Amino acid sequence: MRAKTAVVLGAQWGDEGKGKIVDVLSERFSAVARYSGGHNAGHTVIAGGQKFVLQLVPCGVLRAGCKGVIGNGVVLDPLAFLDEVERLRKLGVNVDGQLFVSNRAQVILPYHRMIELAAEHAPGRLKIGTTSKGIGPAYEDKMARSGLRIVDLLQPGLLKTHIESACAEKNAIAHALFGTDPLDPARMYDEYAAAAERVRPFVTDTGRMLHGILADGGSIMFEGAQGTMLDIDHGTYPFVTSSSATAGGAATGTGVGPTAIGTVISVTKAYVTRVGEGPFPTEIHEPVGDLLRARGNEYGAVTGRPRRCGWLDIPLLRYSNQTNGAEWLVVTKLDVLDELAEIPVCTGYETGGKVTDEIPADVTGLEAIKPRYTTLKGWQEPTVGITEFDRLPKAAREYLSFQERESGARIGMISTGPDRDQAIVLPEFAAALEAMHVRG
């Protein structure tokens, strides 16, 4: 019998609409667990006309009875976490007793932000396009075994010693490299010792909790942050995030073993977007790119930065599905393409006079490839709010069938608008989800 678990993640560079999909599917799960990233992620959910922008908190908390878990693979800024919790409380979301933080998660402190901000803007340095929230430096400290974990944050003596030692080192480095003014360790300690007491009620051994849920017959959704092509190992390095955004990160980032992963659900837009720097083979430089940005409201949920828009890239999607072992594909923002008479789809690359569908490992190779397009017929009919596959225009169905056939994963769901109810769930996918559903 397959485990009642599913990983939901982004197929490209994030912003695929995972927030809505996790929210829609979460009613079938006992818990939703975030396994990577930090508050640089932004998941937008619209429920009942109300808009929620979640950064650290898993989307499951918007469903009564569904636990939200922040796993050990996440880096957590205590102040950002507490701000988000207060915003949710004001919106009527019950977070107390429903939201949990791993005692093994790493802590982001002000010197992480200081170093990332200074490094990103230093003359001559390669600009990655980070959000400058301290994510990367926090992961650096984790791997250097010099980081602070949540369990340590809750011990005042250890916290004080750590901050004093870290500030002495980080202040010296930042000043020497970037001319940055030093941070005050005493002030930092007072602020974070106070924050620690407000974080304390949420902290537990979440790995043990998740194992207990499965042992009791419950179900878990693992919520990915960012997207596959931002994964530290498998993405467009070095223009990537600092954590494992692929399905493999769900095991290391929560403490639930890989054999307990039941299925992987990959989320892709009907086109592709990217925020920040880095290679983007199918990026659109013509006015139609501006049309997609306007129709899709393609601006970062956290940063507000305009997203770069491009055509669907089949080799990239196939690579993503292969890397994640994706069984199911969810297609979002189909309605954004409604006005187009023709829709190009990248089906291969040309490089050095040769045709290939291989994804180059290096940035230079990615920047040098020339996409080869197949042009599909558009439908030029509204698809917003359609909830039955057969009611989609014929050309829209053919577009989706082409995407499914070429990508190596089955389409299980199509989003036709931002609200929870604006979606098509196909019968086989519905049956697979029903097998995971735990009735109270």
Coordinates of C-alpha atoms in Angstrom, one line a residue:
M1 CA 0.0 0.0 0.0
R2 CA 1.4 3.4 -1.0
A3 CA 2.0 5.9 1.8
K4 CA -0.6 8.6 2.2
T5 CA 1.8 11.4 1.3
A6 CA 2.4 13.7 -1.6
V7 CA 5.1 16.2 -2.5
V8 CA 3.8 19.3 -4.2
L9 CA 6.5 21.4 -5.8
G10 CA 7.3 23.9 -8.6
A11 CA 8.4 22.6 -12.0
Q12 CA 10.5 25.6 -13.1
W13 CA 11.7 28.7 -11.2
G14 CA 9.0 29.1 -8.7
D15 CA 5.8 31.2 -8.9
E16 CA 3.9 28.4 -10.6
G17 CA 0.9 28.8 -8.4
K18 CA 1.8 26.2 -5.8
G19 CA 0.0 28.1 -3.0
K20 CA -3.4 27.7 -4.5
I21 CA -2.8 24.1 -5.4
V22 CA -1.5 23.2 -1.9
D23 CA -4.5 25.0 -0.4
V24 CA -7.0 23.2 -2.7
L25 CA -5.6 19.8 -2.0
S26 CA -4.9 20.4 1.7
E27 CA -8.5 19.5 2.7
R28 CA -7.5 15.9 2.0
F29 CA -4.5 15.9 4.3
S30 CA -3.9 15.8 8.0
A31 CA -0.8 18.0 7.8
V32 CA 1.1 20.2 5.3
A33 CA 4.8 20.4 5.9
R34 CA 7.3 22.9 4.4
Y35 CA 10.7 21.3 3.9
S36 CA 13.0 24.0 2.5
G37 CA 13.7 27.7 1.9
G38 CA 12.7 30.6 4.2
H39 CA 10.6 33.7 4.0
N40 CA 11.9 34.5 0.5
A41 CA 9.1 32.2 -0.7
G42 CA 5.7 33.7 -1.4
H43 CA 2.6 31.6 -1.8
T44 CA -0.6 33.5 -2.6
V45 CA -4.0 31.9 -1.8
I46 CA -7.4 33.4 -2.5
A47 CA -10.2 31.8 -0.5
G48 CA -13.7 33.1 -0.4
G49 CA -12.5 36.3 -2.0
Q50 CA -10.0 36.9 0.7
K51 CA -6.3 37.1 -0.2
F52 CA -3.6 35.4 1.9
V53 CA 0.2 35.8 1.2
L54 CA 2.1 33.2 3.0
Q55 CA 5.9 33.2 3.3
L56 CA 7.0 30.8 6.0
V57 CA 3.7 29.4 7.2
P58 CA 2.5 26.3 5.3
C59 CA -0.8 26.8 3.3
G60 CA -2.5 24.0 5.3
V61 CA -3.2 26.3 8.3
L62 CA -5.9 27.9 6.2
R63 CA -7.9 24.6 6.5
A64 CA -9.5 23.9 9.8
G65 CA -8.1 20.7 11.3
C66 CA -5.0 20.6 9.0
K67 CA -1.7 21.0 10.8
G68 CA 0.9 23.3 9.4
V69 CA 4.5 22.2 10.0
I70 CA 7.7 24.1 9.4
G71 CA 10.4 21.4 9.0
N72 CA 14.0 21.2 9.9
G73 CA 15.1 22.0 6.3
V74 CA 13.7 25.5 6.6
V75 CA 15.7 28.5 7.7
L76 CA 13.5 30.6 10.0
D77 CA 13.7 34.3 10.8
P78 CA 11.9 34.5 14.2
L79 CA 10.8 38.1 13.7
A80 CA 9.4 37.4 10.2
F81 CA 7.6 34.3 11.5
L82 CA 6.0 36.2 14.4
D83 CA 4.9 39.0 12.0
E84 CA 3.3 36.5 9.7
V85 CA 1.5 34.7 12.6
E86 CA 0.1 38.0 13.8
R87 CA -1.2 38.9 10.2
L88 CA -2.9 35.5 10.0
R89 CA -4.5 36.0 13.4
K90 CA -5.9 39.3 12.4
L91 CA -7.4 37.6 9.3
G92 CA -9.1 35.1 11.5
V93 CA -6.8 32.1 11.0
N94 CA -6.4 29.8 13.9
V95 CA -2.6 29.2 14.2
D96 CA -2.4 28.3 17.9
G97 CA -2.3 24.6 18.3
Q98 CA -2.3 24.1 14.5
L99 CA 1.1 25.5 13.5
F100 CA 4.4 23.8 14.5
V101 CA 8.1 24.7 14.1
S102 CA 10.9 22.1 14.1
N103 CA 13.3 22.4 16.9
R104 CA 16.0 21.5 14.4
A105 CA 15.3 24.3 11.9
Q106 CA 18.1 26.9 11.5
V107 CA 17.7 30.5 12.6
I108 CA 18.3 33.6 10.5
L109 CA 19.8 36.4 12.5
P110 CA 20.5 40.1 11.4
Y111 CA 24.1 39.4 10.4
H112 CA 22.9 37.0 7.8
R113 CA 20.9 39.8 6.2
M114 CA 23.7 42.2 6.6
I115 CA 26.2 40.0 4.7
E116 CA 23.8 39.0 1.9
L117 CA 22.7 42.5 1.2
A118 CA 26.3 43.8 1.2
A119 CA 27.5 41.0 -1.0
E120 CA 24.7 41.3 -3.5
H121 CA 25.5 45.0 -4.0
A122 CA 29.3 44.9 -3.8
P123 CA 31.1 46.2 -7.0
G124 CA 32.3 43.4 -9.2
R125 CA 30.3 40.6 -7.5
L126 CA 28.0 38.4 -9.5
K127 CA 24.5 39.4 -8.8
I128 CA 22.3 36.4 -8.2
G129 CA 19.1 38.3 -7.7
T130 CA 18.4 37.3 -4.1
T131 CA 15.7 38.8 -1.9
S132 CA 18.5 39.8 0.6
K133 CA 16.6 38.2 3.5
G134 CA 19.6 36.3 4.8
I135 CA 18.6 32.9 3.4
G136 CA 21.9 32.0 1.7
P137 CA 24.2 33.0 4.6
A138 CA 22.0 31.1 7.0
Y139 CA 22.4 28.0 4.9
E140 CA 26.2 28.7 4.7
D141 CA 26.4 28.7 8.5
K142 CA 24.3 25.5 8.6
M143 CA 26.7 23.7 6.3
A144 CA 29.7 25.2 8.1
R145 CA 28.3 23.8 11.4
S146 CA 28.3 27.2 12.9
G147 CA 24.6 28.0 12.8
L148 CA 22.0 28.5 15.5
R149 CA 19.0 26.1 15.6
I150 CA 15.6 26.8 17.1
V151 CA 16.4 24.5 20.0
D152 CA 19.4 26.7 20.7
L153 CA 17.4 29.9 20.3
L154 CA 15.3 28.8 23.3
Q155 CA 18.3 28.6 25.6
P156 CA 19.2 32.2 26.7
G157 CA 22.7 31.5 27.8
L158 CA 23.6 29.6 24.6
L159 CA 21.9 32.3 22.5
K160 CA 23.8 35.1 24.2
T161 CA 27.2 33.3 23.7
H162 CA 26.4 32.5 20.1
I163 CA 25.4 36.1 19.2
E164 CA 28.4 37.6 20.9
S165 CA 30.8 35.2 19.1
A166 CA 29.0 35.4 15.7
C167 CA 28.8 39.2 15.8
A168 CA 32.5 39.5 16.5
E169 CA 33.3 37.4 13.4
K170 CA 30.6 38.7 11.1
N171 CA 31.1 42.3 11.9
A172 CA 34.8 42.0 11.2
I173 CA 34.2 40.2 7.9
A174 CA 31.5 42.6 6.7
H175 CA 33.5 45.7 7.6
A176 CA 36.7 44.3 5.9
L177 CA 35.0 43.2 2.7
F178 CA 32.2 45.7 2.3
G179 CA 32.8 48.6 4.8
T180 CA 29.5 47.7 6.6
D181 CA 28.8 49.3 10.0
P182 CA 28.9 46.7 12.9
L183 CA 25.8 45.2 14.5
D184 CA 25.2 45.6 18.3
P185 CA 25.3 42.1 19.9
A186 CA 23.6 43.2 23.1
R187 CA 20.7 44.8 21.3
M188 CA 20.4 41.7 19.1
Y189 CA 20.3 39.4 22.1
D190 CA 17.6 41.4 23.8
E191 CA 15.4 41.4 20.7
Y192 CA 15.8 37.7 19.9
A193 CA 15.6 36.5 23.5
A194 CA 12.2 38.2 23.7
A195 CA 11.2 36.8 20.3
A196 CA 12.3 33.3 21.4
E197 CA 9.7 33.2 24.2
R198 CA 6.9 34.1 21.6
V199 CA 8.2 31.3 19.3
R200 CA 8.5 28.7 22.0
P201 CA 4.8 27.6 22.1
F202 CA 5.1 26.5 18.4
V203 CA 8.3 24.5 18.8
T204 CA 8.3 20.7 18.8
D205 CA 10.1 17.7 17.4
T206 CA 8.2 17.9 14.1
G207 CA 9.9 14.8 12.6
R208 CA 8.5 12.7 15.5
M209 CA 5.1 14.4 15.0
L210 CA 4.9 13.6 11.3
H211 CA 5.9 10.0 11.9
G212 CA 3.1 9.8 14.5
I213 CA 0.6 11.2 12.0
L214 CA 1.5 8.5 9.5
A215 CA 1.5 5.8 12.2
D216 CA -2.0 6.8 13.2
G217 CA -3.2 6.5 9.5
G218 CA -3.1 10.2 8.7
S219 CA -1.8 11.8 5.6
I220 CA 0.9 14.4 4.9
M221 CA 1.5 16.9 2.0
F222 CA 5.1 18.2 1.7
E223 CA 5.0 21.7 0.4
G224 CA 7.9 22.8 -1.8
A225 CA 9.2 26.4 -1.9
Q226 CA 10.7 28.1 -5.0
G227 CA 11.0 25.6 -7.9
T228 CA 13.1 22.7 -9.3
M229 CA 15.3 25.0 -11.5
L230 CA 16.3 26.9 -8.4
D231 CA 17.4 23.8 -6.6
I232 CA 21.0 24.1 -5.3
D233 CA 22.1 20.9 -7.1
H234 CA 19.8 20.5 -10.0
G235 CA 18.9 24.1 -10.9
T236 CA 20.5 26.8 -13.1
Y237 CA 23.5 27.2 -10.8
P238 CA 24.7 29.7 -9.5
F239 CA 21.4 31.5 -10.1
V240 CA 19.6 29.2 -7.6
T241 CA 18.4 29.2 -4.0
S242 CA 20.5 27.7 -1.2
S243 CA 18.4 24.7 -0.4
S244 CA 17.0 21.4 -1.9
A245 CA 13.8 22.5 -3.7
T246 CA 13.3 19.2 -5.5
A247 CA 11.3 16.2 -4.1
G248 CA 14.4 14.8 -2.5
G249 CA 14.4 17.7 -0.1
A250 CA 11.1 16.6 1.4
A251 CA 12.9 13.7 3.1
T252 CA 15.9 15.5 4.4
G253 CA 13.9 18.6 5.3
T254 CA 11.3 16.9 7.5
G255 CA 12.8 13.7 8.8
V256 CA 10.3 11.5 7.0
G257 CA 12.2 8.8 5.0
P258 CA 12.1 8.6 1.2
T259 CA 10.2 5.3 1.3
A260 CA 7.3 7.2 2.9
I261 CA 6.8 9.5 -0.1
G262 CA 3.7 8.3 -1.9
T263 CA 3.6 10.5 -5.0
V264 CA 5.0 13.7 -6.4
I265 CA 2.8 16.4 -7.9
S266 CA 4.6 19.0 -10.1
V267 CA 3.1 22.4 -10.7
T268 CA 3.7 24.3 -13.9
K269 CA 2.1 27.3 -15.5
A270 CA 0.8 27.0 -19.1
Y271 CA 3.7 29.2 -19.9
V272 CA 6.9 29.9 -17.8
T273 CA 8.1 32.8 -15.6
R274 CA 11.3 33.7 -13.8
V275 CA 12.1 36.4 -11.2
G276 CA 15.6 37.9 -10.9
E277 CA 18.8 37.0 -12.7
G278 CA 19.8 33.9 -14.6
P279 CA 19.4 32.1 -17.9
F280 CA 15.9 31.7 -19.3
P281 CA 16.0 30.0 -22.8
T282 CA 12.3 30.7 -23.8
E283 CA 12.1 34.2 -22.4
I284 CA 9.8 36.4 -24.6
H285 CA 11.3 39.8 -25.6
E286 CA 8.3 40.8 -27.8
P287 CA 5.2 42.8 -26.6
V288 CA 3.3 39.5 -26.1
G289 CA 5.5 39.0 -23.0
D290 CA 4.1 42.2 -21.5
L291 CA 0.6 40.9 -22.3
L292 CA 1.2 37.7 -20.4
R293 CA 2.7 39.6 -17.5
A294 CA -0.4 41.9 -17.3
R295 CA -3.0 39.1 -17.7
G296 CA -1.2 36.8 -15.3
N297 CA -0.4 39.6 -12.8
E298 CA 3.2 38.4 -12.9
Y299 CA 4.7 40.3 -10.0
G300 CA 6.5 38.7 -7.0
A301 CA 4.2 38.0 -4.0
V302 CA 7.0 38.9 -1.6
T303 CA 9.2 41.4 -3.6
G304 CA 6.7 42.9 -6.1
R305 CA 9.4 42.4 -8.8
P306 CA 8.0 42.0 -12.3
R307 CA 8.5 38.4 -13.5
R308 CA 10.2 37.6 -16.8
C309 CA 7.7 35.7 -19.0
G310 CA 8.5 32.9 -21.6
W311 CA 6.9 30.1 -23.6
L312 CA 6.4 26.6 -22.2
D313 CA 9.7 24.7 -22.3
I314 CA 9.1 21.0 -22.8
P315 CA 12.8 19.8 -22.4
L316 CA 13.0 21.8 -19.2
L317 CA 9.7 20.4 -17.9
R318 CA 10.8 16.8 -18.8
Y319 CA 14.1 17.3 -17.0
S320 CA 12.2 18.6 -13.9
N321 CA 9.7 15.7 -13.9
Q322 CA 12.6 13.3 -14.2
T323 CA 14.6 14.9 -11.4
N324 CA 11.6 14.8 -9.1
G325 CA 10.1 11.5 -10.2
A326 CA 6.9 13.5 -10.8
E327 CA 3.8 11.3 -11.4
W328 CA 1.2 14.1 -11.7
L329 CA 1.3 17.5 -13.4
V330 CA -0.9 20.4 -12.3
V331 CA -1.2 23.2 -15.0
T332 CA -2.0 26.7 -13.7
K333 CA -3.0 30.0 -15.4
L334 CA -4.3 28.4 -18.6
D335 CA -6.7 31.3 -18.9
V336 CA -3.8 33.8 -19.3
L337 CA -3.3 32.3 -22.9
D338 CA -7.0 32.8 -23.8
E339 CA -6.4 35.8 -26.2
L340 CA -3.6 34.2 -28.2
A341 CA -4.2 33.0 -31.8
E342 CA -1.0 31.0 -31.8
I343 CA 1.1 29.6 -28.9
P344 CA 4.7 28.6 -29.5
V345 CA 6.1 25.7 -27.4
C346 CA 9.8 24.9 -27.1
T347 CA 10.3 21.2 -28.0
G348 CA 14.1 21.2 -28.3
Y349 CA 17.3 23.2 -28.5
E350 CA 19.9 24.0 -31.1
T351 CA 23.5 24.4 -29.9
G352 CA 26.7 24.3 -32.0
G353 CA 24.7 23.4 -35.1
K354 CA 23.2 20.3 -33.3
V355 CA 19.7 19.6 -32.1
T356 CA 19.3 18.3 -28.5
D357 CA 16.8 18.2 -25.7
E358 CA 19.5 17.9 -23.0
I359 CA 19.7 20.7 -20.4
P360 CA 23.2 22.1 -20.2
A361 CA 24.7 22.0 -16.7
D362 CA 26.5 25.3 -17.1
V363 CA 25.1 28.9 -17.4
T364 CA 27.2 29.5 -20.5
G365 CA 25.6 26.5 -22.2
L366 CA 22.1 27.5 -21.2
E367 CA 22.7 31.0 -22.5
A368 CA 24.0 29.7 -25.8
I369 CA 21.2 27.4 -26.7
K370 CA 18.6 28.4 -29.2
P371 CA 15.0 27.1 -28.6
R372 CA 13.3 25.3 -31.4
Y373 CA 9.5 25.9 -31.3
T374 CA 6.4 24.1 -32.4
T375 CA 3.5 26.4 -32.8
L376 CA 0.1 25.3 -31.5
K377 CA -3.2 26.8 -32.3
G378 CA -4.7 29.1 -29.7
W379 CA -8.4 29.0 -28.7
Q380 CA -9.3 32.7 -28.3
E381 CA -12.2 31.8 -26.0
P382 CA -12.5 32.4 -22.2
T383 CA -11.5 29.5 -20.0
V384 CA -11.8 31.4 -16.6
G385 CA -13.7 29.4 -14.0
I386 CA -14.3 26.3 -16.1
T387 CA -14.5 23.3 -13.9
E388 CA -15.0 20.4 -16.4
F389 CA -12.4 19.3 -18.9
D390 CA -14.9 18.7 -21.7
R391 CA -16.1 22.3 -21.5
L392 CA -12.6 23.6 -22.4
P393 CA -12.2 24.8 -26.0
K394 CA -10.9 22.0 -28.3
A395 CA -7.6 23.8 -28.9
A396 CA -7.0 24.2 -25.2
R397 CA -7.6 20.5 -24.7
E398 CA -5.1 19.8 -27.5
Y399 CA -2.6 22.2 -25.9
L400 CA -2.9 20.3 -22.6
S401 CA -2.7 16.9 -24.2
F402 CA 0.5 17.9 -26.0
Q403 CA 2.0 19.1 -22.8
E404 CA 1.1 15.8 -21.0
R405 CA 2.3 13.6 -23.9
E406 CA 5.7 15.4 -24.1
S407 CA 6.4 16.0 -20.4
G408 CA 6.4 12.5 -19.0
A409 CA 3.8 13.1 -16.3
R410 CA 0.0 12.9 -16.3
I411 CA -2.1 16.0 -16.0
G412 CA -4.3 15.6 -12.9
M413 CA -5.6 19.2 -12.4
I414 CA -5.9 22.4 -14.4
S415 CA -6.3 25.8 -12.6
T416 CA -8.6 28.2 -14.5
G417 CA -8.5 31.1 -12.1
P418 CA -7.1 32.3 -8.8
D419 CA -9.9 31.2 -6.4
R420 CA -10.1 27.8 -4.8
D421 CA -13.1 26.7 -6.8
Q422 CA -11.7 27.6 -10.2
A423 CA -10.1 24.3 -11.1
I424 CA -10.6 21.1 -13.1
V425 CA -9.8 17.9 -11.3
L426 CA -9.5 14.9 -13.7
P427 CA -11.0 11.6 -12.6
E428 CA -7.8 9.5 -12.1
F429 CA -6.2 12.3 -10.0
A430 CA -9.4 12.6 -8.0
A431 CA -9.3 8.9 -7.3
A432 CA -5.6 9.0 -6.2
L433 CA -6.4 11.9 -3.9
E434 CA -9.4 10.1 -2.5
A435 CA -7.2 7.2 -1.5
M436 CA -5.2 9.6 0.6
H437 CA -8.2 11.3 2.2
V438 CA -8.6 10.7 6.0
R439 CA -12.1 11.1 7.2
G440 CA -12.5 12.5 10.7

